[in-house]
Amino acid sequence: MTGELVVLRAGALTTVQDLGRPGYAHLGVPRSGALDPAALRLANRLVGNPEGAAGLEITVTGCALRLTRAATVAVTGAAAEIRVGSRPGDTGRPLSVPAGALLRIGPARGGVRNWLAACGGIDLPPVLGSRATDTLSGLGPPPLRDGDRLPLGTPTGPPAPVDLTVGPPTRDELRIAVRLGPRDDWFTPAALDRLFGTAYTVSPLSNRVGARLVGAPLPRAVAGELPSEGIVLGAVQVPADGQPLIFLADHPTTGGYPVVGVVADVTPLAQARPGTTVRFHGPQR
């Protein structure tokens, strides 16, 4: 059963995402993939796909799509107005979309991102084992533009027999666990006190590469830069201005600034709007 997902309005940033490329980290390949893997897995389960099937990650402003075949879709993540033609829909449940019907996903309310799965998944050729767009390295398909057409795969299972699922709430304040190292010795004791003892806010300059934070700068005990080193998902790097930066799915592979710690779980940052408060905690404090 062939069919396409036609992009009528791509919005601010809509990308193809699956569960990314974690198996290629030893080759220096960025992880990429959905910023909230659980939300994409849920959307895929709702439409009968394997959990790792490729779907869409839709940022802030929503998008408008048309399917050339009848299909079941599901939207998870932030609360948003959804319409199938003139009919309203809900996030967190399977939605039946007739062939040719207009599917509109409105702006995110109280969060940042939505994930959309369609039965059969988006069937683009994989690159290094994944169909995910990496906005920094350029691996995978480019961010979507108006008029793009995405092939859909063959459905592999029936939609889930559920009426509604409820996603986690969006919070105005996040408490994020961080483990110090590998370069915490490049910072003064006062810097570590600030990291664990003061609040930061998410900057509007944040994106899939990293969540930039604004707050008390972290003073250095060691001047200069490091040779390029590998960076893992969740690394908290501190550039020259002293403001922490938490690297997300499309993070770079190397960098010269020291990493003061590593965040245990970056998933809550997927829905963190600019101005969201971030407080760090860890086993050290």
PDB file of C-alpha atoms in Angstrom:
ATOM      1  CA  MET A   1       0.000   0.000   0.000  1.00  0.00           C
ATOM      2  CA  THR A   2       1.755   3.141  -1.206  1.00  0.00           C
ATOM      3  CA  GLY A   3       1.095   6.678  -0.163  1.00  0.00           C
ATOM      4  CA  GLU A   4       2.708   9.979   0.698  1.00  0.00           C
ATOM      5  CA  LEU A   5       2.621  12.608   3.409  1.00  0.00           C
ATOM      6  CA  VAL A   6       2.493  15.986   1.660  1.00  0.00           C
ATOM      7  CA  VAL A   7       3.812  18.979   3.612  1.00  0.00           C
ATOM      8  CA  LEU A   8       1.560  21.981   2.990  1.00  0.00           C
ATOM      9  CA  ARG A   9       3.028  24.141   5.768  1.00  0.00           C
ATOM     10  CA  ALA A  10       6.215  23.065   7.503  1.00  0.00           C
ATOM     11  CA  GLY A  11       6.131  25.642  10.311  1.00  0.00           C
ATOM     12  CA  ALA A  12       9.167  26.864  12.236  1.00  0.00           C
ATOM     13  CA  LEU A  13      11.065  23.555  12.231  1.00  0.00           C
ATOM     14  CA  THR A  14       9.640  20.175  11.308  1.00  0.00           C
ATOM     15  CA  THR A  15      12.061  17.295  10.907  1.00  0.00           C
ATOM     16  CA  VAL A  16      11.964  13.560  10.277  1.00  0.00           C
ATOM     17  CA  GLN A  17      13.034  11.695  13.418  1.00  0.00           C
ATOM     18  CA  ASP A  18      13.314   8.140  14.643  1.00  0.00           C
ATOM     19  CA  LEU A  19      15.320   6.850  17.616  1.00  0.00           C
ATOM     20  CA  GLY A  20      18.590   8.125  16.170  1.00  0.00           C
ATOM     21  CA  ARG A  21      22.093   6.725  15.688  1.00  0.00           C
ATOM     22  CA  PRO A  22      23.373   5.769  19.168  1.00  0.00           C
ATOM     23  CA  GLY A  23      25.123   2.668  17.799  1.00  0.00           C
ATOM     24  CA  TYR A  24      27.523   4.832  15.791  1.00  0.00           C
ATOM     25  CA  ALA A  25      28.813   6.942  18.699  1.00  0.00           C
ATOM     26  CA  HIS A  26      32.178   5.115  18.634  1.00  0.00           C
ATOM     27  CA  LEU A  27      32.683   6.506  15.110  1.00  0.00           C
ATOM     28  CA  GLY A  28      32.041  10.082  16.223  1.00  0.00           C
ATOM     29  CA  VAL A  29      28.576  10.188  14.618  1.00  0.00           C
ATOM     30  CA  PRO A  30      26.039  12.416  16.456  1.00  0.00           C
ATOM     31  CA  ARG A  31      23.173  10.581  18.138  1.00  0.00           C
ATOM     32  CA  SER A  32      20.319  12.668  16.605  1.00  0.00           C
ATOM     33  CA  GLY A  33      16.781  11.240  16.870  1.00  0.00           C
ATOM     34  CA  ALA A  34      13.655  12.461  18.654  1.00  0.00           C
ATOM     35  CA  LEU A  35      14.358  14.789  21.586  1.00  0.00           C
ATOM     36  CA  ASP A  36      11.738  12.858  23.572  1.00  0.00           C
ATOM     37  CA  PRO A  37      12.110   9.222  22.460  1.00  0.00           C
ATOM     38  CA  ALA A  38       9.265   8.082  24.722  1.00  0.00           C
ATOM     39  CA  ALA A  39       6.835  10.442  22.974  1.00  0.00           C
ATOM     40  CA  LEU A  40       7.791   9.081  19.542  1.00  0.00           C
ATOM     41  CA  ARG A  41       7.569   5.492  20.777  1.00  0.00           C
ATOM     42  CA  LEU A  42       4.064   6.174  22.103  1.00  0.00           C
ATOM     43  CA  ALA A  43       2.924   7.743  18.831  1.00  0.00           C
ATOM     44  CA  ASN A  44       4.210   4.718  16.916  1.00  0.00           C
ATOM     45  CA  ARG A  45       2.513   2.246  19.262  1.00  0.00           C
ATOM     46  CA  LEU A  46      -0.783   4.103  18.892  1.00  0.00           C
ATOM     47  CA  VAL A  47      -0.786   3.610  15.093  1.00  0.00           C
ATOM     48  CA  GLY A  48       0.565   0.028  15.095  1.00  0.00           C
ATOM     49  CA  ASN A  49       4.144   0.817  14.032  1.00  0.00           C
ATOM     50  CA  PRO A  50       7.358  -0.588  15.450  1.00  0.00           C
ATOM     51  CA  GLU A  51       8.571   1.819  18.142  1.00  0.00           C
ATOM     52  CA  GLY A  52      11.573   2.904  16.085  1.00  0.00           C
ATOM     53  CA  ALA A  53       9.650   3.880  12.937  1.00  0.00           C
ATOM     54  CA  ALA A  54      10.345   7.346  11.574  1.00  0.00           C
ATOM     55  CA  GLY A  55       7.839  10.115  12.241  1.00  0.00           C
ATOM     56  CA  LEU A  56       7.850  13.895  12.455  1.00  0.00           C
ATOM     57  CA  GLU A  57       9.104  16.193  15.201  1.00  0.00           C
ATOM     58  CA  ILE A  58       7.163  19.478  15.010  1.00  0.00           C
ATOM     59  CA  THR A  59       8.485  22.574  16.781  1.00  0.00           C
ATOM     60  CA  VAL A  60       6.355  25.338  18.363  1.00  0.00           C
ATOM     61  CA  THR A  61       4.286  26.627  15.435  1.00  0.00           C
ATOM     62  CA  GLY A  62       2.640  23.428  14.203  1.00  0.00           C
ATOM     63  CA  CYS A  63       2.258  22.320  10.596  1.00  0.00           C
ATOM     64  CA  ALA A  64      -0.287  21.351   7.937  1.00  0.00           C
ATOM     65  CA  LEU A  65      -0.177  18.044   6.061  1.00  0.00           C
ATOM     66  CA  ARG A  66      -2.173  16.033   3.550  1.00  0.00           C
ATOM     67  CA  LEU A  67      -2.115  12.247   3.166  1.00  0.00           C
ATOM     68  CA  THR A  68      -2.559  10.731  -0.280  1.00  0.00           C
ATOM     69  CA  ARG A  69      -3.901   7.491   1.229  1.00  0.00           C
ATOM     70  CA  ALA A  70      -6.187   6.787   4.151  1.00  0.00           C
ATOM     71  CA  ALA A  71      -4.096   6.277   7.271  1.00  0.00           C
ATOM     72  CA  THR A  72      -4.126   6.257  11.035  1.00  0.00           C
ATOM     73  CA  VAL A  73      -1.982   8.928  12.666  1.00  0.00           C
ATOM     74  CA  ALA A  74      -1.186   9.908  16.237  1.00  0.00           C
ATOM     75  CA  VAL A  75       0.232  13.103  17.718  1.00  0.00           C
ATOM     76  CA  THR A  76       1.975  13.141  21.089  1.00  0.00           C
ATOM     77  CA  GLY A  77       3.889  15.736  23.098  1.00  0.00           C
ATOM     78  CA  ALA A  78       2.695  19.260  23.818  1.00  0.00           C
ATOM     79  CA  ALA A  79      -0.995  20.098  23.947  1.00  0.00           C
ATOM     80  CA  ALA A  80      -2.084  21.447  20.551  1.00  0.00           C
ATOM     81  CA  GLU A  81      -5.244  21.933  18.507  1.00  0.00           C
ATOM     82  CA  ILE A  82      -5.562  19.159  15.926  1.00  0.00           C
ATOM     83  CA  ARG A  83      -8.040  19.050  13.079  1.00  0.00           C
ATOM     84  CA  VAL A  84      -8.685  16.361  10.474  1.00  0.00           C
ATOM     85  CA  GLY A  85     -10.536  18.315   7.807  1.00  0.00           C
ATOM     86  CA  SER A  86     -13.259  20.086   9.787  1.00  0.00           C
ATOM     87  CA  ARG A  87     -13.236  17.476  12.544  1.00  0.00           C
ATOM     88  CA  PRO A  88     -11.340  18.133  15.813  1.00  0.00           C
ATOM     89  CA  GLY A  89      -8.842  15.594  17.066  1.00  0.00           C
ATOM     90  CA  ASP A  90      -6.879  14.940  20.233  1.00  0.00           C
ATOM     91  CA  THR A  91      -3.261  14.390  21.098  1.00  0.00           C
ATOM     92  CA  GLY A  92      -2.429  10.980  22.516  1.00  0.00           C
ATOM     93  CA  ARG A  93      -4.931   8.867  20.574  1.00  0.00           C
ATOM     94  CA  PRO A  94      -5.167   7.187  17.135  1.00  0.00           C
ATOM     95  CA  LEU A  95      -6.849   9.394  14.520  1.00  0.00           C
ATOM     96  CA  SER A  96      -8.302   8.113  11.268  1.00  0.00           C
ATOM     97  CA  VAL A  97      -7.400  10.393   8.339  1.00  0.00           C
ATOM     98  CA  PRO A  98      -9.178   9.811   4.991  1.00  0.00           C
ATOM     99  CA  ALA A  99      -7.201   9.999   1.764  1.00  0.00           C
ATOM    100  CA  GLY A 100      -6.825  13.623   0.674  1.00  0.00           C
ATOM    101  CA  ALA A 101      -7.935  15.067   4.034  1.00  0.00           C
ATOM    102  CA  LEU A 102      -6.151  18.074   5.509  1.00  0.00           C
ATOM    103  CA  LEU A 103      -4.393  17.356   8.815  1.00  0.00           C
ATOM    104  CA  ARG A 104      -3.590  20.486  10.827  1.00  0.00           C
ATOM    105  CA  ILE A 105      -1.510  20.537  13.995  1.00  0.00           C
ATOM    106  CA  GLY A 106      -1.728  23.890  15.742  1.00  0.00           C
ATOM    107  CA  PRO A 107       0.925  25.704  17.784  1.00  0.00           C
ATOM    108  CA  ALA A 108       2.205  23.948  20.895  1.00  0.00           C
ATOM    109  CA  ARG A 109       0.496  25.108  24.079  1.00  0.00           C
ATOM    110  CA  GLY A 110       2.517  24.934  27.269  1.00  0.00           C
ATOM    111  CA  GLY A 111       5.427  23.122  25.643  1.00  0.00           C
ATOM    112  CA  VAL A 112       7.619  23.199  22.545  1.00  0.00           C
ATOM    113  CA  ARG A 113       7.317  20.029  20.451  1.00  0.00           C
ATOM    114  CA  ASN A 114       4.934  17.421  19.063  1.00  0.00           C
ATOM    115  CA  TRP A 115       5.678  14.046  17.492  1.00  0.00           C
ATOM    116  CA  LEU A 116       3.556  12.608  14.709  1.00  0.00           C
ATOM    117  CA  ALA A 117       3.462   8.986  13.577  1.00  0.00           C
ATOM    118  CA  ALA A 118       1.544   7.641  10.577  1.00  0.00           C
ATOM    119  CA  CYS A 119       0.829   3.945  10.048  1.00  0.00           C
ATOM    120  CA  GLY A 120       3.658   2.449   8.022  1.00  0.00           C
ATOM    121  CA  GLY A 121       6.111   5.139   9.111  1.00  0.00           C
ATOM    122  CA  ILE A 122       8.036   7.553   6.925  1.00  0.00           C
ATOM    123  CA  ASP A 123       9.937   5.361   4.480  1.00  0.00           C
ATOM    124  CA  LEU A 124      12.961   7.454   3.497  1.00  0.00           C
ATOM    125  CA  PRO A 125      16.326   5.760   2.881  1.00  0.00           C
ATOM    126  CA  PRO A 126      18.268   5.399   6.158  1.00  0.00           C
ATOM    127  CA  VAL A 127      21.656   7.082   6.549  1.00  0.00           C
ATOM    128  CA  LEU A 128      24.037   5.296   8.949  1.00  0.00           C
ATOM    129  CA  GLY A 129      21.193   3.201  10.268  1.00  0.00           C
ATOM    130  CA  SER A 130      18.678   6.003  10.841  1.00  0.00           C
ATOM    131  CA  ARG A 131      16.208   8.198   8.979  1.00  0.00           C
ATOM    132  CA  ALA A 132      16.648  11.019  11.504  1.00  0.00           C
ATOM    133  CA  THR A 133      17.450  14.587  10.516  1.00  0.00           C
ATOM    134  CA  ASP A 134      20.555  15.927  12.247  1.00  0.00           C
ATOM    135  CA  THR A 135      20.358  19.710  12.060  1.00  0.00           C
ATOM    136  CA  LEU A 136      24.042  20.258  12.864  1.00  0.00           C
ATOM    137  CA  SER A 137      25.882  17.616  10.842  1.00  0.00           C
ATOM    138  CA  GLY A 138      23.420  17.509   7.927  1.00  0.00           C
ATOM    139  CA  LEU A 139      22.998  13.732   8.134  1.00  0.00           C
ATOM    140  CA  GLY A 140      19.600  12.436   7.080  1.00  0.00           C
ATOM    141  CA  PRO A 141      16.879  14.379   5.257  1.00  0.00           C
ATOM    142  CA  PRO A 142      16.933  18.184   5.502  1.00  0.00           C
ATOM    143  CA  PRO A 143      14.354  19.999   7.642  1.00  0.00           C
ATOM    144  CA  LEU A 144      11.011  19.932   5.866  1.00  0.00           C
ATOM    145  CA  ARG A 145       9.841  22.703   3.558  1.00  0.00           C
ATOM    146  CA  ASP A 146       6.445  23.539   2.136  1.00  0.00           C
ATOM    147  CA  GLY A 147       5.691  21.176  -0.755  1.00  0.00           C
ATOM    148  CA  ASP A 148       7.878  18.273   0.389  1.00  0.00           C
ATOM    149  CA  ARG A 149       6.448  14.790  -0.144  1.00  0.00           C
ATOM    150  CA  LEU A 150       7.403  11.960   2.186  1.00  0.00           C
ATOM    151  CA  PRO A 151       6.793   8.306   1.230  1.00  0.00           C
ATOM    152  CA  LEU A 152       4.863   6.175   3.705  1.00  0.00           C
ATOM    153  CA  GLY A 153       5.710   2.540   4.347  1.00  0.00           C
ATOM    154  CA  THR A 154       3.380  -0.427   4.434  1.00  0.00           C
ATOM    155  CA  PRO A 155       1.337  -0.702   7.654  1.00  0.00           C
ATOM    156  CA  THR A 156       2.512  -3.581   9.827  1.00  0.00           C
ATOM    157  CA  GLY A 157      -0.124  -3.732  12.556  1.00  0.00           C
ATOM    158  CA  PRO A 158      -3.519  -2.413  13.667  1.00  0.00           C
ATOM    159  CA  PRO A 159      -3.922   0.789  15.676  1.00  0.00           C
ATOM    160  CA  ALA A 160      -3.793   0.438  19.447  1.00  0.00           C
ATOM    161  CA  PRO A 161      -7.222  -0.146  21.065  1.00  0.00           C
ATOM    162  CA  VAL A 162      -7.075   2.885  23.348  1.00  0.00           C
ATOM    163  CA  ASP A 163      -9.301   5.922  23.693  1.00  0.00           C
ATOM    164  CA  LEU A 164      -6.748   8.365  25.072  1.00  0.00           C
ATOM    165  CA  THR A 165      -3.285   8.552  26.598  1.00  0.00           C
ATOM    166  CA  VAL A 166      -2.058  11.353  28.838  1.00  0.00           C
ATOM    167  CA  GLY A 167       1.447  12.728  28.453  1.00  0.00           C
ATOM    168  CA  PRO A 168       3.625  14.111  31.247  1.00  0.00           C
ATOM    169  CA  PRO A 169       2.788  17.668  32.351  1.00  0.00           C
ATOM    170  CA  THR A 170       4.846  20.626  31.164  1.00  0.00           C
ATOM    171  CA  ARG A 171       6.626  22.297  34.067  1.00  0.00           C
ATOM    172  CA  ASP A 172       7.754  25.878  34.625  1.00  0.00           C
ATOM    173  CA  GLU A 173      10.683  24.615  36.715  1.00  0.00           C
ATOM    174  CA  LEU A 174      12.890  21.604  36.040  1.00  0.00           C
ATOM    175  CA  ARG A 175      15.141  19.851  38.551  1.00  0.00           C
ATOM    176  CA  ILE A 176      17.867  18.124  36.583  1.00  0.00           C
ATOM    177  CA  ALA A 177      20.347  15.600  37.958  1.00  0.00           C
ATOM    178  CA  VAL A 178      23.944  16.180  36.879  1.00  0.00           C
ATOM    179  CA  ARG A 179      27.133  14.271  37.663  1.00  0.00           C
ATOM    180  CA  LEU A 180      30.316  16.326  37.815  1.00  0.00           C
ATOM    181  CA  GLY A 181      33.177  15.689  35.388  1.00  0.00           C
ATOM    182  CA  PRO A 182      35.190  15.155  33.391  1.00  0.00           C
ATOM    183  CA  ARG A 183      36.540  18.747  33.677  1.00  0.00           C
ATOM    184  CA  ASP A 184      34.968  20.045  36.888  1.00  0.00           C
ATOM    185  CA  ASP A 185      38.525  20.690  38.163  1.00  0.00           C
ATOM    186  CA  TRP A 186      38.760  23.489  35.593  1.00  0.00           C
ATOM    187  CA  PHE A 187      36.246  25.476  37.679  1.00  0.00           C
ATOM    188  CA  THR A 188      36.547  27.245  41.013  1.00  0.00           C
ATOM    189  CA  PRO A 189      34.708  26.009  44.127  1.00  0.00           C
ATOM    190  CA  ALA A 190      32.511  29.101  43.792  1.00  0.00           C
ATOM    191  CA  ALA A 191      31.503  27.944  40.303  1.00  0.00           C
ATOM    192  CA  LEU A 192      30.306  24.582  41.617  1.00  0.00           C
ATOM    193  CA  ASP A 193      28.406  26.304  44.408  1.00  0.00           C
ATOM    194  CA  ARG A 194      26.670  28.448  41.800  1.00  0.00           C
ATOM    195  CA  LEU A 195      25.908  25.465  39.567  1.00  0.00           C
ATOM    196  CA  PHE A 196      24.084  23.629  42.353  1.00  0.00           C
ATOM    197  CA  GLY A 197      22.885  26.603  44.368  1.00  0.00           C
ATOM    198  CA  THR A 198      21.357  29.040  41.875  1.00  0.00           C
ATOM    199  CA  ALA A 199      18.576  28.912  39.290  1.00  0.00           C
ATOM    200  CA  TYR A 200      19.104  29.224  35.532  1.00  0.00           C
ATOM    201  CA  THR A 201      16.584  29.939  32.797  1.00  0.00           C
ATOM    202  CA  VAL A 202      16.337  28.459  29.305  1.00  0.00           C
ATOM    203  CA  SER A 203      17.479  30.921  26.622  1.00  0.00           C
ATOM    204  CA  PRO A 204      15.479  31.635  23.433  1.00  0.00           C
ATOM    205  CA  LEU A 205      18.649  30.626  21.528  1.00  0.00           C
ATOM    206  CA  SER A 206      18.129  26.970  22.481  1.00  0.00           C
ATOM    207  CA  ASN A 207      17.526  24.368  19.748  1.00  0.00           C
ATOM    208  CA  ARG A 208      18.062  20.662  18.982  1.00  0.00           C
ATOM    209  CA  VAL A 209      21.817  21.123  19.365  1.00  0.00           C
ATOM    210  CA  GLY A 210      21.647  22.361  22.930  1.00  0.00           C
ATOM    211  CA  ALA A 211      19.694  24.085  25.674  1.00  0.00           C
ATOM    212  CA  ARG A 212      21.448  27.362  26.420  1.00  0.00           C
ATOM    213  CA  LEU A 213      21.021  28.578  29.966  1.00  0.00           C
ATOM    214  CA  VAL A 214      21.145  32.098  31.402  1.00  0.00           C
ATOM    215  CA  GLY A 215      22.142  32.807  34.989  1.00  0.00           C
ATOM    216  CA  ALA A 216      25.155  33.093  37.269  1.00  0.00           C
ATOM    217  CA  PRO A 217      28.340  32.609  35.193  1.00  0.00           C
ATOM    218  CA  LEU A 218      30.681  29.808  36.280  1.00  0.00           C
ATOM    219  CA  PRO A 219      34.198  31.180  36.918  1.00  0.00           C
ATOM    220  CA  ARG A 220      37.145  29.123  35.707  1.00  0.00           C
ATOM    221  CA  ALA A 221      40.140  27.991  37.748  1.00  0.00           C
ATOM    222  CA  VAL A 222      42.075  27.060  34.585  1.00  0.00           C
ATOM    223  CA  ALA A 223      42.361  29.462  31.670  1.00  0.00           C
ATOM    224  CA  GLY A 224      42.598  28.561  27.975  1.00  0.00           C
ATOM    225  CA  GLU A 225      40.979  25.873  25.874  1.00  0.00           C
ATOM    226  CA  LEU A 226      41.252  22.114  25.678  1.00  0.00           C
ATOM    227  CA  PRO A 227      42.175  20.072  22.619  1.00  0.00           C
ATOM    228  CA  SER A 228      39.040  18.827  20.884  1.00  0.00           C
ATOM    229  CA  GLU A 229      37.345  16.055  22.844  1.00  0.00           C
ATOM    230  CA  GLY A 230      34.323  13.868  22.362  1.00  0.00           C
ATOM    231  CA  ILE A 231      31.035  15.163  23.799  1.00  0.00           C
ATOM    232  CA  VAL A 232      28.191  12.933  24.975  1.00  0.00           C
ATOM    233  CA  LEU A 233      24.461  13.550  25.086  1.00  0.00           C
ATOM    234  CA  GLY A 234      23.704  15.682  28.146  1.00  0.00           C
ATOM    235  CA  ALA A 235      27.205  17.165  28.492  1.00  0.00           C
ATOM    236  CA  VAL A 236      27.130  20.537  30.301  1.00  0.00           C
ATOM    237  CA  GLN A 237      29.729  22.615  28.501  1.00  0.00           C
ATOM    238  CA  VAL A 238      30.737  26.078  29.672  1.00  0.00           C
ATOM    239  CA  PRO A 239      31.799  28.509  26.926  1.00  0.00           C
ATOM    240  CA  ALA A 240      33.885  31.642  27.502  1.00  0.00           C
ATOM    241  CA  ASP A 241      30.913  33.638  28.825  1.00  0.00           C
ATOM    242  CA  GLY A 242      30.505  31.185  31.720  1.00  0.00           C
ATOM    243  CA  GLN A 243      26.878  30.312  30.890  1.00  0.00           C
ATOM    244  CA  PRO A 244      26.151  26.542  30.934  1.00  0.00           C
ATOM    245  CA  LEU A 245      25.024  24.820  27.730  1.00  0.00           C
ATOM    246  CA  ILE A 246      23.392  21.368  27.875  1.00  0.00           C
ATOM    247  CA  PHE A 247      23.999  19.433  24.680  1.00  0.00           C
ATOM    248  CA  LEU A 248      20.991  17.636  23.181  1.00  0.00           C
ATOM    249  CA  ALA A 249      20.423  15.158  20.335  1.00  0.00           C
ATOM    250  CA  ASP A 250      22.194  17.095  17.551  1.00  0.00           C
ATOM    251  CA  HIS A 251      25.238  17.990  19.635  1.00  0.00           C
ATOM    252  CA  PRO A 252      28.685  18.387  18.054  1.00  0.00           C
ATOM    253  CA  THR A 253      31.222  15.598  18.310  1.00  0.00           C
ATOM    254  CA  THR A 254      34.063  17.697  19.735  1.00  0.00           C
ATOM    255  CA  GLY A 255      34.689  21.053  21.381  1.00  0.00           C
ATOM    256  CA  GLY A 256      37.431  23.051  23.109  1.00  0.00           C
ATOM    257  CA  TYR A 257      35.486  24.300  26.121  1.00  0.00           C
ATOM    258  CA  PRO A 258      35.464  22.290  29.361  1.00  0.00           C
ATOM    259  CA  VAL A 259      32.544  20.044  30.338  1.00  0.00           C
ATOM    260  CA  VAL A 260      31.687  20.595  33.992  1.00  0.00           C
ATOM    261  CA  GLY A 261      29.230  17.697  34.229  1.00  0.00           C
ATOM    262  CA  VAL A 262      26.808  15.401  32.427  1.00  0.00           C
ATOM    263  CA  VAL A 263      23.011  15.475  32.796  1.00  0.00           C
ATOM    264  CA  ALA A 264      21.426  12.117  33.560  1.00  0.00           C
ATOM    265  CA  ASP A 265      18.244  12.680  31.488  1.00  0.00           C
ATOM    266  CA  VAL A 266      17.780  15.451  28.919  1.00  0.00           C
ATOM    267  CA  THR A 267      14.204  14.457  28.009  1.00  0.00           C
ATOM    268  CA  PRO A 268      12.486  17.175  30.127  1.00  0.00           C
ATOM    269  CA  LEU A 269      14.345  19.825  28.108  1.00  0.00           C
ATOM    270  CA  ALA A 270      12.486  18.771  24.940  1.00  0.00           C
ATOM    271  CA  GLN A 271       9.446  20.754  26.150  1.00  0.00           C
ATOM    272  CA  ALA A 272      11.287  23.542  27.997  1.00  0.00           C
ATOM    273  CA  ARG A 273      10.165  26.907  26.648  1.00  0.00           C
ATOM    274  CA  PRO A 274      12.395  29.986  26.891  1.00  0.00           C
ATOM    275  CA  GLY A 275      12.228  31.285  30.448  1.00  0.00           C
ATOM    276  CA  THR A 276      11.770  27.845  32.019  1.00  0.00           C
ATOM    277  CA  THR A 277      13.682  27.619  35.306  1.00  0.00           C
ATOM    278  CA  VAL A 278      16.385  24.948  35.564  1.00  0.00           C
ATOM    279  CA  ARG A 279      17.946  23.851  38.871  1.00  0.00           C
ATOM    280  CA  PHE A 280      20.763  21.329  38.996  1.00  0.00           C
ATOM    281  CA  HIS A 281      21.204  18.688  41.692  1.00  0.00           C
ATOM    282  CA  GLY A 282      23.367  15.624  42.034  1.00  0.00           C
ATOM    283  CA  PRO A 283      24.936  13.097  44.386  1.00  0.00           C
ATOM    284  CA  GLN A 284      27.785  15.532  45.134  1.00  0.00           C
ATOM    285  CA  ARG A 285      25.541  18.107  46.859  1.00  0.00           C
TER     286      ARG A 285
END
